[in-house]
Amino acid sequence: MENKPIELGTVAILQVQRRPLKQNGSNGRVYVPEGIVRVDSLAITDRGVVGYTVSGDPIQDSHHADHPESRFRGENAISVGFLPHYESLRQEFGSHLVDGIAGENILVASELAPTMADLAGVLRFDNPDGSSIECSCLKAMAPCDEFSHFARRASTRLHAAVLKETLQFLDGGRRGFTLRLKKRGEAILSSGARLVLIPGG
């Protein structure tokens, strides 16, 4: 018996990181979100994503294997986040954590704030033009020191206990998840695509 797809939400935001978001500052490495650029569509491969603006201009994501400052590690080429997680981030840390500021490529408007366990199966994006893209969820993205300090608006080094508490809060999917295409090649994802989960797929 075929598993019935579960509606997870709709793609609300597509974006790329024009350059790495963790930069060297005067007091060590810092999180600099100005490199995030919203786009109209994403060309997705297993080497990373390229965003296309409304006018058709391509912008390679910094996690793409071919980016000049590539942060590609094989398992981090594509990322997805869910907007309800941002609600929890704002409640905990403040209004500066606007939707997408953690840098995920795909932001999904949903009634769910899923964990890895909730995403077991095939994630299928159904584009408005009728095409579909199937992915698997690889892992929840681990929170980092730099984003933790950004979330806390810390101008000096966080106390070890506060940093640990912050990292724990940001874990479990609140920083998003990494994806892998089920089929090799290039797929195009458009804003407004529906996301469904096919359990056990």
CSV table of C-alpha atoms in Angstrom, one decimal:
chain,number,residue,atom,x,y,z
A,1,MET,CA,0.0,0.0,0.0
A,2,GLU,CA,1.4,3.4,-1.0
A,3,ASN,CA,2.1,5.9,1.7
A,4,LYS,CA,-0.1,8.9,1.5
A,5,PRO,CA,1.9,12.2,1.0
A,6,ILE,CA,1.8,14.6,4.0
A,7,GLU,CA,1.5,18.3,3.2
A,8,LEU,CA,4.3,20.2,4.9
A,9,GLY,CA,3.9,23.7,3.5
A,10,THR,CA,4.8,26.0,0.7
A,11,VAL,CA,8.1,27.5,-0.4
A,12,ALA,CA,8.0,31.1,0.7
A,13,ILE,CA,11.6,32.3,0.3
A,14,LEU,CA,14.5,31.2,-1.9
A,15,GLN,CA,17.9,32.6,-1.3
A,16,VAL,CA,21.6,32.1,-1.7
A,17,GLN,CA,24.8,33.2,0.2
A,18,ARG,CA,26.7,35.3,-2.2
A,19,ARG,CA,29.7,35.0,0.0
A,20,PRO,CA,30.4,33.0,3.2
A,21,LEU,CA,28.5,34.4,6.2
A,22,LYS,CA,31.2,33.7,8.7
A,23,GLN,CA,34.0,36.3,8.3
A,24,ASN,CA,37.1,37.4,10.2
A,25,GLY,CA,36.4,40.4,12.5
A,26,SER,CA,38.6,42.5,14.7
A,27,ASN,CA,37.8,40.2,17.7
A,28,GLY,CA,37.7,36.9,15.9
A,29,ARG,CA,35.2,35.3,13.5
A,30,VAL,CA,31.8,36.8,13.3
A,31,TYR,CA,28.5,36.2,11.5
A,32,VAL,CA,27.7,38.7,8.7
A,33,PRO,CA,24.3,38.1,7.1
A,34,GLU,CA,24.7,40.8,4.5
A,35,GLY,CA,25.8,38.1,2.0
A,36,ILE,CA,22.3,36.6,1.8
A,37,VAL,CA,20.5,37.4,-1.4
A,38,ARG,CA,16.9,36.5,-2.1
A,39,VAL,CA,16.2,35.0,-5.6
A,40,ASP,CA,13.3,34.0,-7.7
A,41,SER,CA,14.3,30.4,-8.4
A,42,LEU,CA,17.1,27.9,-7.6
A,43,ALA,CA,19.0,25.6,-9.9
A,44,ILE,CA,19.9,22.6,-7.7
A,45,THR,CA,22.5,19.9,-8.3
A,46,ASP,CA,24.5,17.7,-6.0
A,47,ARG,CA,27.3,20.2,-6.2
A,48,GLY,CA,25.2,23.0,-4.8
A,49,VAL,CA,22.7,25.7,-5.8
A,50,VAL,CA,22.7,28.7,-8.1
A,51,GLY,CA,20.0,31.3,-7.5
A,52,TYR,CA,18.4,33.3,-10.4
A,53,THR,CA,16.9,36.7,-9.8
A,54,VAL,CA,13.7,37.9,-11.5
A,55,SER,CA,15.8,39.4,-14.3
A,56,GLY,CA,17.6,36.0,-14.8
A,57,ASP,CA,20.9,36.9,-13.2
A,58,PRO,CA,22.7,33.9,-11.7
A,59,ILE,CA,24.2,34.0,-8.2
A,60,GLN,CA,26.2,31.0,-7.1
A,61,ASP,CA,25.8,30.0,-3.4
A,62,SER,CA,28.9,29.9,-1.3
A,63,HIS,CA,28.3,26.2,-0.5
A,64,HIS,CA,28.5,25.3,-4.2
A,65,ALA,CA,31.5,23.3,-5.0
A,66,ASP,CA,32.5,25.7,-7.7
A,67,HIS,CA,32.2,28.9,-5.7
A,68,PRO,CA,35.6,30.7,-5.3
A,69,GLU,CA,35.3,30.7,-1.5
A,70,SER,CA,33.5,27.4,-1.4
A,71,ARG,CA,32.3,26.0,1.9
A,72,PHE,CA,31.2,22.8,0.1
A,73,ARG,CA,31.6,19.6,2.2
A,74,GLY,CA,29.5,17.2,0.2
A,75,GLU,CA,26.6,17.0,2.6
A,76,ASN,CA,25.9,20.7,2.9
A,77,ALA,CA,25.1,21.7,-0.7
A,78,ILE,CA,21.4,22.3,-0.2
A,79,SER,CA,19.6,23.6,2.9
A,80,VAL,CA,16.0,24.0,4.0
A,81,GLY,CA,14.4,25.8,7.0
A,82,PHE,CA,10.9,26.1,8.3
A,83,LEU,CA,9.4,29.5,9.2
A,84,PRO,CA,7.9,28.3,12.6
A,85,HIS,CA,11.4,27.8,13.8
A,86,TYR,CA,12.1,31.5,13.2
A,87,GLU,CA,9.2,32.3,15.5
A,88,SER,CA,10.8,30.4,18.3
A,89,LEU,CA,14.2,32.1,17.6
A,90,ARG,CA,12.6,35.5,17.8
A,91,GLN,CA,10.8,34.6,21.0
A,92,GLU,CA,14.1,33.5,22.5
A,93,PHE,CA,16.6,36.1,21.1
A,94,GLY,CA,14.7,39.0,19.6
A,95,SER,CA,13.3,40.5,16.4
A,96,HIS,CA,16.6,40.8,14.6
A,97,LEU,CA,16.3,37.1,13.7
A,98,VAL,CA,14.2,37.8,10.7
A,99,ASP,CA,13.0,35.0,8.4
A,100,GLY,CA,15.9,33.5,6.5
A,101,ILE,CA,18.7,35.2,8.3
A,102,ALA,CA,20.4,31.9,9.2
A,103,GLY,CA,21.1,31.5,5.5
A,104,GLU,CA,19.1,28.4,4.4
A,105,ASN,CA,18.5,28.2,0.7
A,106,ILE,CA,14.8,27.2,1.0
A,107,LEU,CA,12.3,28.6,3.5
A,108,VAL,CA,9.0,26.8,3.9
A,109,ALA,CA,5.9,28.4,5.3
A,110,SER,CA,4.3,25.7,7.4
A,111,GLU,CA,2.3,24.9,10.5
A,112,LEU,CA,5.0,22.5,11.6
A,113,ALA,CA,8.4,23.1,13.2
A,114,PRO,CA,9.8,19.7,12.3
A,115,THR,CA,12.6,17.6,13.7
A,116,MET,CA,14.7,15.1,11.7
A,117,ALA,CA,12.3,12.4,12.8
A,118,ASP,CA,9.4,14.3,11.2
A,119,LEU,CA,11.3,14.4,7.8
A,120,ALA,CA,12.0,10.7,7.4
A,121,GLY,CA,11.1,9.7,3.9
A,122,VAL,CA,11.1,11.5,0.5
A,123,LEU,CA,10.6,15.3,0.5
A,124,ARG,CA,8.9,16.3,-2.8
A,125,PHE,CA,8.7,19.8,-4.0
A,126,ASP,CA,5.8,20.3,-6.5
A,127,ASN,CA,6.5,23.4,-8.6
A,128,PRO,CA,3.7,25.6,-9.8
A,129,ASP,CA,4.5,24.5,-13.4
A,130,GLY,CA,3.7,20.9,-12.5
A,131,SER,CA,7.4,19.6,-12.3
A,132,SER,CA,8.6,17.9,-9.1
A,133,ILE,CA,11.9,17.6,-7.2
A,134,GLU,CA,12.5,14.7,-4.8
A,135,CYS,CA,15.1,15.0,-2.0
A,136,SER,CA,16.1,13.2,1.1
A,137,CYS,CA,16.9,15.0,4.4
A,138,LEU,CA,20.5,14.3,5.4
A,139,LYS,CA,20.8,15.9,8.8
A,140,ALA,CA,19.9,18.9,11.0
A,141,MET,CA,22.5,21.6,10.6
A,142,ALA,CA,24.7,22.0,13.6
A,143,PRO,CA,24.6,25.5,15.2
A,144,CYS,CA,27.8,27.4,15.2
A,145,ASP,CA,29.7,29.7,17.6
A,146,GLU,CA,29.4,32.7,15.3
A,147,PHE,CA,25.6,32.5,14.8
A,148,SER,CA,25.2,32.0,18.5
A,149,HIS,CA,26.9,35.3,19.3
A,150,PHE,CA,24.9,37.0,16.5
A,151,ALA,CA,21.6,35.6,18.0
A,152,ARG,CA,22.6,36.9,21.4
A,153,ARG,CA,23.7,40.3,20.0
A,154,ALA,CA,26.9,39.7,21.9
A,155,SER,CA,29.7,42.3,21.4
A,156,THR,CA,32.1,40.3,23.6
A,157,ARG,CA,32.7,36.6,24.0
A,158,LEU,CA,29.8,34.7,25.6
A,159,HIS,CA,30.3,33.0,28.9
A,160,ALA,CA,30.8,29.3,28.3
A,161,ALA,CA,27.6,28.3,30.0
A,162,VAL,CA,25.6,30.8,28.0
A,163,LEU,CA,27.2,29.7,24.7
A,164,LYS,CA,26.4,26.1,25.6
A,165,GLU,CA,22.8,27.0,26.3
A,166,THR,CA,22.5,28.9,23.1
A,167,LEU,CA,24.0,26.1,21.0
A,168,GLN,CA,21.6,23.6,22.6
A,169,PHE,CA,18.6,25.8,21.8
A,170,LEU,CA,19.6,26.3,18.2
A,171,ASP,CA,20.1,22.6,17.6
A,172,GLY,CA,17.5,20.0,16.5
A,173,GLY,CA,16.6,21.7,13.2
A,174,ARG,CA,16.2,25.3,14.3
A,175,ARG,CA,19.1,26.2,12.1
A,176,GLY,CA,17.6,24.2,9.3
A,177,PHE,CA,18.4,20.9,7.5
A,178,THR,CA,20.6,19.7,4.7
A,179,LEU,CA,19.1,17.9,1.7
A,180,ARG,CA,20.2,15.7,-1.1
A,181,LEU,CA,18.6,15.2,-4.5
A,182,LYS,CA,17.2,11.8,-5.1
A,183,LYS,CA,18.3,11.8,-8.8
A,184,ARG,CA,21.5,13.2,-10.3
A,185,GLY,CA,21.3,16.1,-12.6
A,186,GLU,CA,19.9,19.6,-12.3
A,187,ALA,CA,16.5,20.5,-10.9
A,188,ILE,CA,14.8,23.9,-10.9
A,189,LEU,CA,12.9,25.0,-7.8
A,190,SER,CA,10.4,27.9,-7.9
A,191,SER,CA,8.9,30.0,-5.2
A,192,GLY,CA,5.4,28.9,-4.3
A,193,ALA,CA,6.3,25.2,-4.7
A,194,ARG,CA,4.3,22.9,-2.4
A,195,LEU,CA,6.4,20.6,-0.1
A,196,VAL,CA,5.0,17.2,0.7
A,197,LEU,CA,6.5,14.3,2.6
A,198,ILE,CA,6.2,10.7,1.3
A,199,PRO,CA,6.8,8.7,4.5
A,200,GLY,CA,9.2,5.7,4.2
A,201,GLY,CA,10.0,6.6,0.6
